[in-house]
Short mmCIF file of C-alpha atoms and ligand atoms in Angstrom, two decimals:
data_model
loop_
_atom_site.label_atom_id
_atom_site.label_comp_id
_atom_site.label_asym_id
_atom_site.label_seq_id
_atom_site.Cartn_x
_atom_site.Cartn_y
_atom_site.Cartn_z
CA MET A 1 133.86 67.96 47.25
CA LYS A 2 133.01 65.43 44.59
CA VAL A 3 129.27 65.06 44.11
CA LEU A 4 127.23 62.50 42.19
CA ILE A 5 123.72 63.41 41.03
CA VAL A 6 121.37 60.53 40.23
CA GLY A 7 118.89 61.41 37.47
CA GLY A 8 118.96 62.78 33.95
CA GLY A 9 116.27 65.40 33.35
CA GLY A 10 115.74 69.14 33.52
CA ARG A 11 115.47 69.00 37.28
CA GLU A 12 118.88 67.35 37.57
CA HIS A 13 120.34 69.93 35.18
CA ALA A 14 119.03 72.69 37.46
CA ILE A 15 120.43 70.96 40.55
CA ALA A 16 123.78 70.50 38.80
CA LEU A 17 123.90 74.18 37.85
CA SER A 18 123.22 75.23 41.45
CA MET A 19 125.97 72.93 42.68
CA LYS A 20 128.34 74.21 40.02
CA LYS A 21 127.97 77.70 41.52
CA SER A 22 129.10 76.46 44.93
CA SER A 23 132.73 77.12 45.80
CA ARG A 24 132.68 73.86 47.74
CA VAL A 25 132.12 71.62 44.72
CA ASP A 26 135.21 70.57 42.77
CA LYS A 27 133.77 67.93 40.53
CA LEU A 28 130.28 66.88 39.49
CA TYR A 29 129.19 63.47 38.22
CA CYS A 30 125.76 62.47 36.97
CA VAL A 31 124.10 59.16 36.06
CA PRO A 32 122.70 58.86 33.51
CA GLY A 33 122.77 62.64 32.88
CA ASN A 34 122.04 64.10 29.44
CA ALA A 35 123.75 66.23 26.80
CA GLY A 36 123.08 69.46 28.70
CA ILE A 37 124.26 68.19 32.07
CA ALA A 38 127.38 66.87 30.31
CA GLN A 39 128.52 70.50 29.82
CA ILE A 40 129.03 70.84 33.59
CA ALA A 41 129.29 67.28 34.92
CA GLU A 42 130.89 64.01 33.90
CA CYS A 43 127.95 61.80 32.87
CA GLU A 44 127.63 58.05 32.52
CA PRO A 45 124.67 57.50 30.18
CA SER A 46 124.86 53.71 30.45
CA ILE A 47 123.78 53.64 34.11
CA GLY A 48 120.05 53.76 34.81
CA VAL A 49 118.68 55.26 38.02
CA MET A 50 117.18 51.92 39.08
CA GLU A 51 120.44 50.01 38.60
CA PHE A 52 121.44 50.37 42.24
CA ASP A 53 124.51 48.11 42.03
CA LYS A 54 125.89 50.08 39.10
CA VAL A 55 125.20 53.42 40.80
CA ILE A 56 127.00 52.23 43.92
CA ALA A 57 129.95 50.87 41.92
CA TYR A 58 130.22 54.18 40.04
CA ALA A 59 130.07 56.20 43.28
CA LYS A 60 132.87 54.05 44.67
CA GLU A 61 134.98 54.28 41.52
CA LYS A 62 134.73 58.09 41.56
CA ALA A 63 135.13 58.22 45.37
CA VAL A 64 132.37 60.79 45.68
CA ASP A 65 131.72 62.64 48.94
CA LEU A 66 127.98 63.04 48.45
CA VAL A 67 125.23 61.47 46.37
CA PHE A 68 122.09 63.47 45.54
CA VAL A 69 119.21 61.18 44.58
CA ALA A 70 116.70 63.30 42.63
CA PRO A 71 113.96 61.16 40.96
CA ASP A 72 110.99 59.46 42.61
CA ASP A 73 111.56 55.86 41.48
CA PRO A 74 114.99 55.30 43.08
CA LEU A 75 113.95 57.18 46.23
CA VAL A 76 110.81 55.09 46.67
CA GLY A 77 112.84 52.00 45.78
CA GLY A 78 115.40 52.65 48.53
CA LEU A 79 118.52 53.90 46.73
CA THR A 80 119.30 56.21 49.66
CA ASP A 81 119.30 53.24 52.06
CA ALA A 82 121.43 51.16 49.68
CA LEU A 83 124.03 53.93 49.33
CA GLU A 84 124.07 54.65 53.06
CA ALA A 85 124.66 50.96 53.74
CA GLU A 86 127.84 51.35 51.68
CA GLY A 87 128.94 54.31 53.78
CA PHE A 88 127.94 57.15 51.42
CA ARG A 89 126.57 60.50 52.54
CA VAL A 90 123.26 60.89 50.72
CA PHE A 91 120.72 63.64 50.10
CA GLY A 92 117.19 62.29 49.62
CA PRO A 93 114.73 60.50 51.91
CA ARG A 94 115.12 56.87 52.91
CA LYS A 95 112.63 54.33 51.62
CA ASN A 96 110.47 54.44 54.75
CA ALA A 97 110.03 58.20 54.30
CA ALA A 98 109.79 58.32 50.50
CA VAL A 99 106.56 56.33 50.90
CA LEU A 100 105.00 59.76 51.40
CA GLU A 101 105.10 59.92 47.59
CA GLY A 102 105.24 56.19 46.87
CA SER A 103 101.80 55.42 48.27
CA LYS A 104 98.89 57.82 47.97
CA ALA A 105 96.94 55.67 50.45
CA PHE A 106 99.76 56.10 52.98
CA ALA A 107 99.80 59.87 52.43
CA LYS A 108 96.02 60.17 52.79
CA ASP A 109 95.95 58.05 55.96
CA LEU A 110 98.77 60.16 57.43
CA MET A 111 96.89 63.38 56.71
CA LYS A 112 93.70 61.98 58.21
CA LYS A 113 95.46 60.77 61.36
CA TYR A 114 97.24 64.09 61.92
CA ASN A 115 94.43 66.42 60.82
CA ILE A 116 96.28 67.84 57.82
CA PRO A 117 93.76 69.44 55.43
CA THR A 118 93.11 67.37 52.29
CA ALA A 119 90.18 66.06 50.23
CA SER A 120 88.03 63.39 51.93
CA TYR A 121 88.65 59.92 50.50
CA GLU A 122 88.30 56.16 50.71
CA THR A 123 90.91 53.52 49.91
CA PHE A 124 90.13 50.31 47.99
CA GLU A 125 91.95 47.06 47.27
CA ASP A 126 88.90 45.31 45.85
CA PRO A 127 87.55 46.73 42.56
CA GLU A 128 84.03 45.44 43.34
CA LYS A 129 83.94 47.50 46.54
CA ALA A 130 85.21 50.55 44.65
CA LEU A 131 82.46 50.16 42.03
CA GLN A 132 79.85 49.80 44.76
CA TYR A 133 81.11 52.95 46.49
CA LEU A 134 80.87 54.92 43.26
CA GLU A 135 77.12 54.26 42.95
CA THR A 136 76.34 56.80 45.67
CA ALA A 137 79.42 59.06 45.39
CA LYS A 138 79.18 62.72 44.47
CA LEU A 139 80.41 63.73 40.98
CA PRO A 140 82.85 64.75 39.67
CA ILE A 141 85.09 62.35 41.54
CA VAL A 142 88.84 61.70 41.50
CA LEU A 143 90.46 58.26 41.13
CA LYS A 144 94.11 57.78 41.98
CA ALA A 145 96.33 54.76 41.51
CA ASP A 146 98.11 54.23 44.82
CA GLY A 147 101.67 53.94 43.52
CA LEU A 148 104.02 55.84 41.22
CA ALA A 149 102.63 56.30 37.71
CA LEU A 150 104.81 58.99 36.08
CA GLY A 151 102.38 61.65 37.33
CA LYS A 152 99.65 60.11 35.17
CA GLY A 153 97.74 57.87 37.59
CA VAL A 154 95.03 60.41 38.44
CA LEU A 155 91.64 60.35 36.70
CA ILE A 156 89.05 63.08 37.14
CA CYS A 157 85.65 61.64 36.27
CA ASP A 158 82.54 63.69 35.50
CA THR A 159 80.13 60.80 35.09
CA LEU A 160 79.48 57.49 36.83
CA GLU A 161 80.30 55.63 33.59
CA GLU A 162 83.68 57.33 33.34
CA ALA A 163 84.41 56.54 36.97
CA LYS A 164 83.51 52.89 36.53
CA ALA A 165 85.71 52.69 33.44
CA GLY A 166 88.46 54.33 35.51
CA VAL A 167 88.30 51.67 38.21
CA LYS A 168 88.59 49.02 35.52
CA GLU A 169 91.53 50.84 33.90
CA ILE A 170 93.44 51.26 37.17
CA MET A 171 92.60 48.10 39.14
CA GLN A 172 91.65 45.45 36.59
CA ASP A 173 93.44 46.32 33.34
CA LYS A 174 96.41 47.57 35.40
CA HIS A 175 96.99 50.50 33.08
CA PHE A 176 99.54 51.85 35.58
CA GLY A 177 100.91 48.42 36.51
CA SER A 178 101.20 47.47 40.16
CA ALA A 179 100.62 51.14 41.08
CA GLY A 180 96.96 50.18 40.67
CA ASN A 181 96.87 47.31 43.18
CA LYS A 182 95.32 49.82 45.52
CA MET A 183 93.32 52.91 44.72
CA VAL A 184 92.25 56.10 46.42
CA ILE A 185 88.89 57.62 45.50
CA GLU A 186 88.63 61.19 46.65
CA GLU A 187 86.44 64.26 46.68
CA PHE A 188 86.88 66.67 43.77
CA MET A 189 88.24 70.01 44.94
CA THR A 190 88.23 73.35 43.15
CA GLY A 191 90.67 76.22 43.37
CA ARG A 192 94.07 77.35 42.21
CA GLU A 193 96.98 74.96 42.39
CA VAL A 194 100.27 75.99 43.94
CA SER A 195 103.42 73.98 44.57
CA VAL A 196 105.69 74.65 47.50
CA LEU A 197 108.95 72.74 47.78
CA ALA A 198 110.60 72.62 51.17
CA PHE A 199 113.93 71.47 52.54
CA VAL A 200 113.47 69.19 55.55
CA ASP A 201 116.01 67.83 58.05
CA GLY A 202 113.75 65.45 59.95
CA LYS A 203 112.47 68.13 62.33
CA THR A 204 112.73 71.57 60.75
CA VAL A 205 111.06 72.53 57.48
CA ARG A 206 112.24 75.48 55.36
CA PRO A 207 109.84 76.23 52.51
CA MET A 208 111.26 77.59 49.27
CA THR A 209 109.55 80.19 47.11
CA SER A 210 106.27 78.99 45.54
CA ALA A 211 105.67 77.82 41.97
CA GLN A 212 102.76 76.97 39.73
CA ASP A 213 102.82 74.08 37.30
CA HIS A 214 100.93 73.48 34.04
CA LYS A 215 100.31 69.74 33.98
CA ARG A 216 98.06 69.37 30.94
CA ALA A 217 99.58 68.86 27.51
CA LYS A 218 97.65 71.52 25.59
CA ASP A 219 96.86 75.22 25.76
CA GLY A 220 93.95 76.17 28.00
CA ASP A 221 94.64 73.20 30.29
CA GLN A 222 93.31 70.76 27.71
CA GLY A 223 94.71 67.37 26.83
CA LEU A 224 96.31 64.71 28.96
CA ASN A 225 98.21 65.13 32.20
CA THR A 226 101.97 65.27 31.68
CA GLY A 227 105.01 65.54 33.94
CA GLY A 228 104.66 69.33 33.52
CA MET A 229 104.68 71.57 30.42
CA GLY A 230 106.02 74.67 32.10
CA ASN A 231 105.66 76.73 35.24
CA PHE A 232 106.44 79.96 36.98
CA SER A 233 107.68 81.19 40.33
CA PRO A 234 106.54 82.79 42.58
CA SER A 235 102.78 82.25 42.43
CA PRO A 236 100.98 85.57 42.97
CA PHE A 237 98.16 83.60 44.61
CA TYR A 238 100.42 82.24 47.34
CA THR A 239 99.97 85.21 49.66
CA GLU A 240 101.53 85.76 53.06
CA GLU A 241 98.28 84.74 54.68
CA VAL A 242 98.18 81.48 52.74
CA ASP A 243 101.84 80.89 53.60
CA ASP A 244 101.17 81.37 57.32
CA PHE A 245 98.32 78.87 57.19
CA CYS A 246 100.35 76.30 55.27
CA ARG A 247 103.37 76.52 57.56
CA LYS A 248 101.19 76.04 60.62
CA HIS A 249 98.64 73.51 59.41
CA ILE A 250 100.39 71.63 56.60
CA PHE A 251 104.20 71.89 56.39
CA GLN A 252 105.29 71.48 60.00
CA PRO A 253 102.49 69.00 60.87
CA THR A 254 103.56 66.79 57.94
CA VAL A 255 107.19 66.73 59.06
CA ASP A 256 106.15 66.09 62.67
CA ALA A 257 103.76 63.34 61.59
CA MET A 258 106.49 61.54 59.66
CA ALA A 259 108.82 61.77 62.67
CA ALA A 260 106.06 60.52 65.01
CA GLU A 261 105.55 57.53 62.71
CA GLY A 262 109.25 56.67 62.93
CA ARG A 263 109.76 57.78 59.32
CA GLU A 264 112.04 60.78 59.76
CA PHE A 265 112.00 62.72 56.49
CA LYS A 266 115.24 64.28 55.27
CA GLY A 267 115.36 65.84 51.84
CA VAL A 268 112.85 67.85 49.86
CA ILE A 269 109.08 67.59 50.30
CA PHE A 270 107.02 68.91 47.41
CA PHE A 271 103.65 70.05 48.69
CA GLY A 272 101.08 70.07 45.88
CA LEU A 273 98.38 72.38 47.22
CA MET A 274 94.97 73.52 46.15
CA LEU A 275 93.72 76.87 47.42
CA THR A 276 90.09 75.85 47.92
CA PRO A 277 87.27 78.13 49.11
CA GLU A 278 87.69 76.48 52.54
CA GLY A 279 91.41 77.14 52.62
CA PRO A 280 94.57 75.43 51.36
CA LYS A 281 94.46 71.64 51.12
CA VAL A 282 97.03 69.04 50.10
CA LEU A 283 96.57 67.53 46.64
CA GLU A 284 99.65 65.38 46.82
CA TYR A 285 103.10 65.02 48.32
CA ASN A 286 106.26 64.30 46.39
CA ALA A 287 109.43 63.23 48.15
CA ARG A 288 111.75 65.26 45.91
CA PHE A 289 112.24 68.39 43.84
CA GLY A 290 109.60 68.78 41.12
CA ASP A 291 110.45 68.86 37.46
CA PRO A 292 110.24 71.65 36.20
CA GLU A 293 109.68 73.25 39.66
CA ALA A 294 113.39 72.91 40.45
CA GLN A 295 114.21 74.92 37.32
CA VAL A 296 112.25 78.04 38.36
CA VAL A 297 112.94 77.81 42.09
CA LEU A 298 116.65 76.98 42.27
CA CYS A 299 117.70 79.69 39.81
CA ARG A 300 116.21 82.21 42.27
CA MET A 301 117.80 80.78 45.44
CA LYS A 302 120.64 82.86 46.90
CA ASN A 303 121.97 80.26 49.36
CA ASP A 304 124.86 77.96 48.53
CA ILE A 305 122.90 74.77 47.86
CA MET A 306 125.65 72.66 49.45
CA ASP A 307 125.16 74.43 52.80
CA VAL A 308 121.45 73.68 52.72
CA ILE A 309 122.05 70.06 51.74
CA ASP A 310 124.48 69.63 54.63
CA ALA A 311 122.01 71.18 57.05
CA CYS A 312 119.31 68.73 55.94
CA ILE A 313 121.57 65.71 56.35
CA ASP A 314 123.07 66.90 59.66
CA GLY A 315 119.78 68.03 61.19
CA THR A 316 120.85 71.68 61.56
CA LEU A 317 118.34 73.32 59.26
CA ASP A 318 116.99 75.38 62.18
CA ARG A 319 120.19 77.44 61.87
CA THR A 320 119.73 78.06 58.13
CA GLU A 321 117.49 80.70 56.56
CA LEU A 322 116.65 80.37 52.89
CA GLN A 323 116.93 83.46 50.73
CA PHE A 324 115.42 84.04 47.31
CA GLU A 325 115.90 86.81 44.78
CA ASP A 326 113.11 89.36 44.62
CA ASN A 327 112.28 88.55 40.99
CA ALA A 328 110.43 85.89 39.02
CA ALA A 329 111.17 82.99 36.69
CA VAL A 330 109.18 81.27 33.96
CA CYS A 331 109.97 77.91 32.37
CA VAL A 332 108.44 76.80 29.07
CA VAL A 333 108.97 73.14 28.23
CA LEU A 334 109.83 72.30 24.64
CA ALA A 335 108.49 68.80 24.11
CA SER A 336 108.32 66.32 21.25
CA GLU A 337 105.02 66.44 19.35
CA GLY A 338 102.84 63.61 20.66
CA TYR A 339 104.09 63.71 24.28
CA PRO A 340 102.89 62.25 26.67
CA VAL A 341 101.66 59.36 24.49
CA ALA A 342 103.85 58.56 21.48
CA TYR A 343 106.64 60.63 19.95
CA GLU A 344 109.77 60.27 17.89
CA LYS A 345 113.29 60.89 19.16
CA GLY A 346 116.71 61.42 17.64
CA PHE A 347 116.22 64.82 15.93
CA GLU A 348 119.12 67.26 15.98
CA ILE A 349 118.72 70.24 18.32
CA THR A 350 120.17 73.47 16.92
CA GLY A 351 120.57 77.00 18.27
CA LEU A 352 121.73 76.02 21.76
CA GLU A 353 124.68 78.41 21.46
CA HIS A 354 122.29 81.38 21.75
CA PHE A 355 122.14 80.79 25.51
CA GLU A 356 125.90 81.12 26.01
CA GLY A 357 126.87 84.10 28.10
CA LYS A 358 123.29 85.32 28.47
CA GLU A 359 122.48 86.11 32.04
CA ASP A 360 118.96 85.30 33.23
CA TYR A 361 118.35 82.80 30.41
CA TYR A 362 118.69 79.06 30.97
CA CYS A 363 118.31 76.13 28.64
CA PHE A 364 117.79 73.13 30.91
CA HIS A 365 118.03 69.82 29.07
CA ALA A 366 115.31 67.32 29.92
CA GLY A 367 115.64 64.71 27.18
CA SER A 368 118.75 65.09 25.04
CA LYS A 369 121.78 63.02 24.18
CA PHE A 370 124.77 62.93 21.88
CA ASP A 371 124.31 60.74 18.82
CA SER A 372 127.09 58.65 17.33
CA ALA A 373 128.22 61.66 15.25
CA GLY A 374 128.48 63.81 18.39
CA ARG A 375 125.45 65.94 17.59
CA ILE A 376 122.97 66.83 20.34
CA VAL A 377 119.64 65.15 19.54
CA THR A 378 116.21 64.85 21.16
CA ASN A 379 115.87 61.90 23.51
CA GLY A 380 112.57 62.17 25.32
CA GLY A 381 109.07 63.55 25.54
CA ARG A 382 110.17 66.66 27.34
CA VAL A 383 113.29 67.89 25.55
CA LEU A 384 114.29 71.31 26.93
CA GLY A 385 113.07 73.60 29.72
CA ILE A 386 113.59 77.15 28.46
CA THR A 387 113.74 79.33 31.54
CA ALA A 388 114.15 83.07 32.04
CA LYS A 389 114.29 85.37 35.02
CA GLY A 390 112.81 88.85 35.00
CA GLU A 391 112.03 91.60 37.45
CA ASN A 392 108.45 90.32 37.61
CA LEU A 393 106.41 87.46 36.17
CA LYS A 394 105.36 89.31 33.04
CA ALA A 395 108.93 90.27 32.20
CA ALA A 396 110.14 86.72 32.85
CA ARG A 397 107.39 85.27 30.69
CA ALA A 398 108.19 87.61 27.79
CA LYS A 399 111.87 86.61 28.00
CA ALA A 400 111.11 82.88 28.17
CA TYR A 401 108.85 83.08 25.12
CA GLU A 402 111.54 85.07 23.31
CA ALA A 403 114.12 82.38 24.04
CA VAL A 404 111.97 79.42 22.94
CA GLU A 405 112.52 80.68 19.38
CA TRP A 406 116.29 80.41 19.65
CA VAL A 407 116.31 76.62 19.44
CA SER A 408 114.97 74.31 16.77
CA PHE A 409 114.33 70.61 16.36
CA ASP A 410 111.84 68.56 14.35
CA ASN A 411 108.47 68.03 16.07
CA LYS A 412 109.13 70.83 18.58
CA TYR A 413 105.97 71.34 20.64
CA MET A 414 105.12 73.74 23.44
CA ARG A 415 102.22 75.39 25.24
CA HIS A 416 101.73 79.08 24.49
CA ASP A 417 99.95 80.02 27.69
CA ILE A 418 102.45 79.24 30.41
CA GLY A 419 101.95 81.86 33.11
CA LYS A 420 98.72 83.20 31.61
CA ALA A 421 97.14 83.06 35.08
CA ILE A 422 99.51 85.90 36.04
CA ASP A 423 97.24 88.28 34.11
CA GLU A 424 94.37 87.45 36.47
CA ALA A 425 96.36 88.13 39.63
P1 AMP B 501 98.28 64.62 41.66
O1 AMP B 501 99.24 63.76 40.89
O2 AMP B 501 97.67 63.94 42.84
O3 AMP B 501 98.80 66.00 41.94
O4 AMP B 501 97.10 64.90 40.63
C1 AMP B 501 97.33 65.43 39.35
C2 AMP B 501 96.38 66.56 39.09
O5 AMP B 501 95.03 66.11 39.21
C3 AMP B 501 96.50 67.67 40.10
O6 AMP B 501 97.52 68.57 39.78
C4 AMP B 501 95.13 68.30 40.03
O7 AMP B 501 95.03 69.15 38.92
C5 AMP B 501 94.24 67.12 39.79
N1 AMP B 501 93.68 66.62 41.06
C6 AMP B 501 94.21 65.69 41.89
N2 AMP B 501 93.43 65.50 42.95
C7 AMP B 501 92.37 66.31 42.82
C8 AMP B 501 91.21 66.57 43.60
N3 AMP B 501 90.96 65.93 44.73
N4 AMP B 501 90.35 67.50 43.15
C9 AMP B 501 90.55 68.15 41.98
N5 AMP B 501 91.62 67.94 41.20
C10 AMP B 501 92.53 67.04 41.60
N1 LIG B 502 106.03 68.89 37.94
C1 LIG B 502 105.43 67.96 38.82
C2 LIG B 502 106.31 66.94 39.37
O1 LIG B 502 107.52 67.00 39.30
O2 LIG B 502 105.79 66.00 39.94
#
């Protein structure tokens, strides 16, 4: 098979590596890709993920047998539909299903209608009404821009003043663009956060092993929300009991609800969960693999990823069981100093050769490229996802923090407490 992956971050590098292991894949392509993905796939850096016509033309030119659409923007924008209309076999939800991530108001209304546990909420299109509502709301309170906002459109407000400023930021100043045309205001929940990614074929849902993200930029969960500064898998807090509850009250009901709404979901659903004192509740849905969740989950999956992909597309996932290694993985993101706000790019990355031939160590490229002299240089806020597997979480963490020292680039920045929660388990 010839496979095209759409995307160019650490997640896509992890997906590419899983596909590379499959005996069924002869040739991998990736748009735009990055300097790491280029080691295992032919990349076309000039094609952006939102340039649907160019993606389709490239898929035709390479006569690919399958296209895997990985990032949120093209999924929510309908790249799956556009490719299918041209006769391609595609992994990733259609536009009418990707709305599960594309609109938080849609997701909240779905959960309310189908009794899926989540924080109570109200939706607003008029900022005046939102401000009025806040006057009597309980604090802290959570404001969410309705649409996609690079994982940054969520504000947790401790005071009424902050909340009012938040409404202005989201709905009037349009800090997150049109994502803020609508807004969800929801109850603040407390508890541990866990992510569970699941393969879905429209009817059947097969959860993968759990993971836990670190979204804030700085140690001790300080600083701004980012796309993710590191994570680990499995989460020791995602017990069998919690898993039973989630399968019964969250995972299957979500898939059934989407089908009942005529929005059959095929692809990966990312369940962002909070383990509250009243039980697990949904924080958010994503319509795709997480980044860096894919990095710590896929490296532990024993199945041939192509078999699972086929089962999702063909609706035969009920005949597939997922299998994961009985170990753990930790990913520490090496970012550019200043991420997620302002940072410089174009610094040479050295030491990458240390990963060659080392089992259980992975250097997933998130933001890298070749410069005109052919050197690998930084090209994003998140630069590398240094990942290691170990027999347990502590061992994996020690190995990941050993490997972060192997690579160097100017303005290298990381958190030092990825997986610290493991010590409390
Ligand atoms: P989201 O993009 O919806 O996952 O939100 C980003 C982060 O904000 C989450 O990972 C949580 O840490 C936090 N968050 C979102 N919603 C809530 C909530 N209702 N209560 C408490 N924290 C929340
Ligand atoms: N790491 C969180 C996400 O991919 O949305």
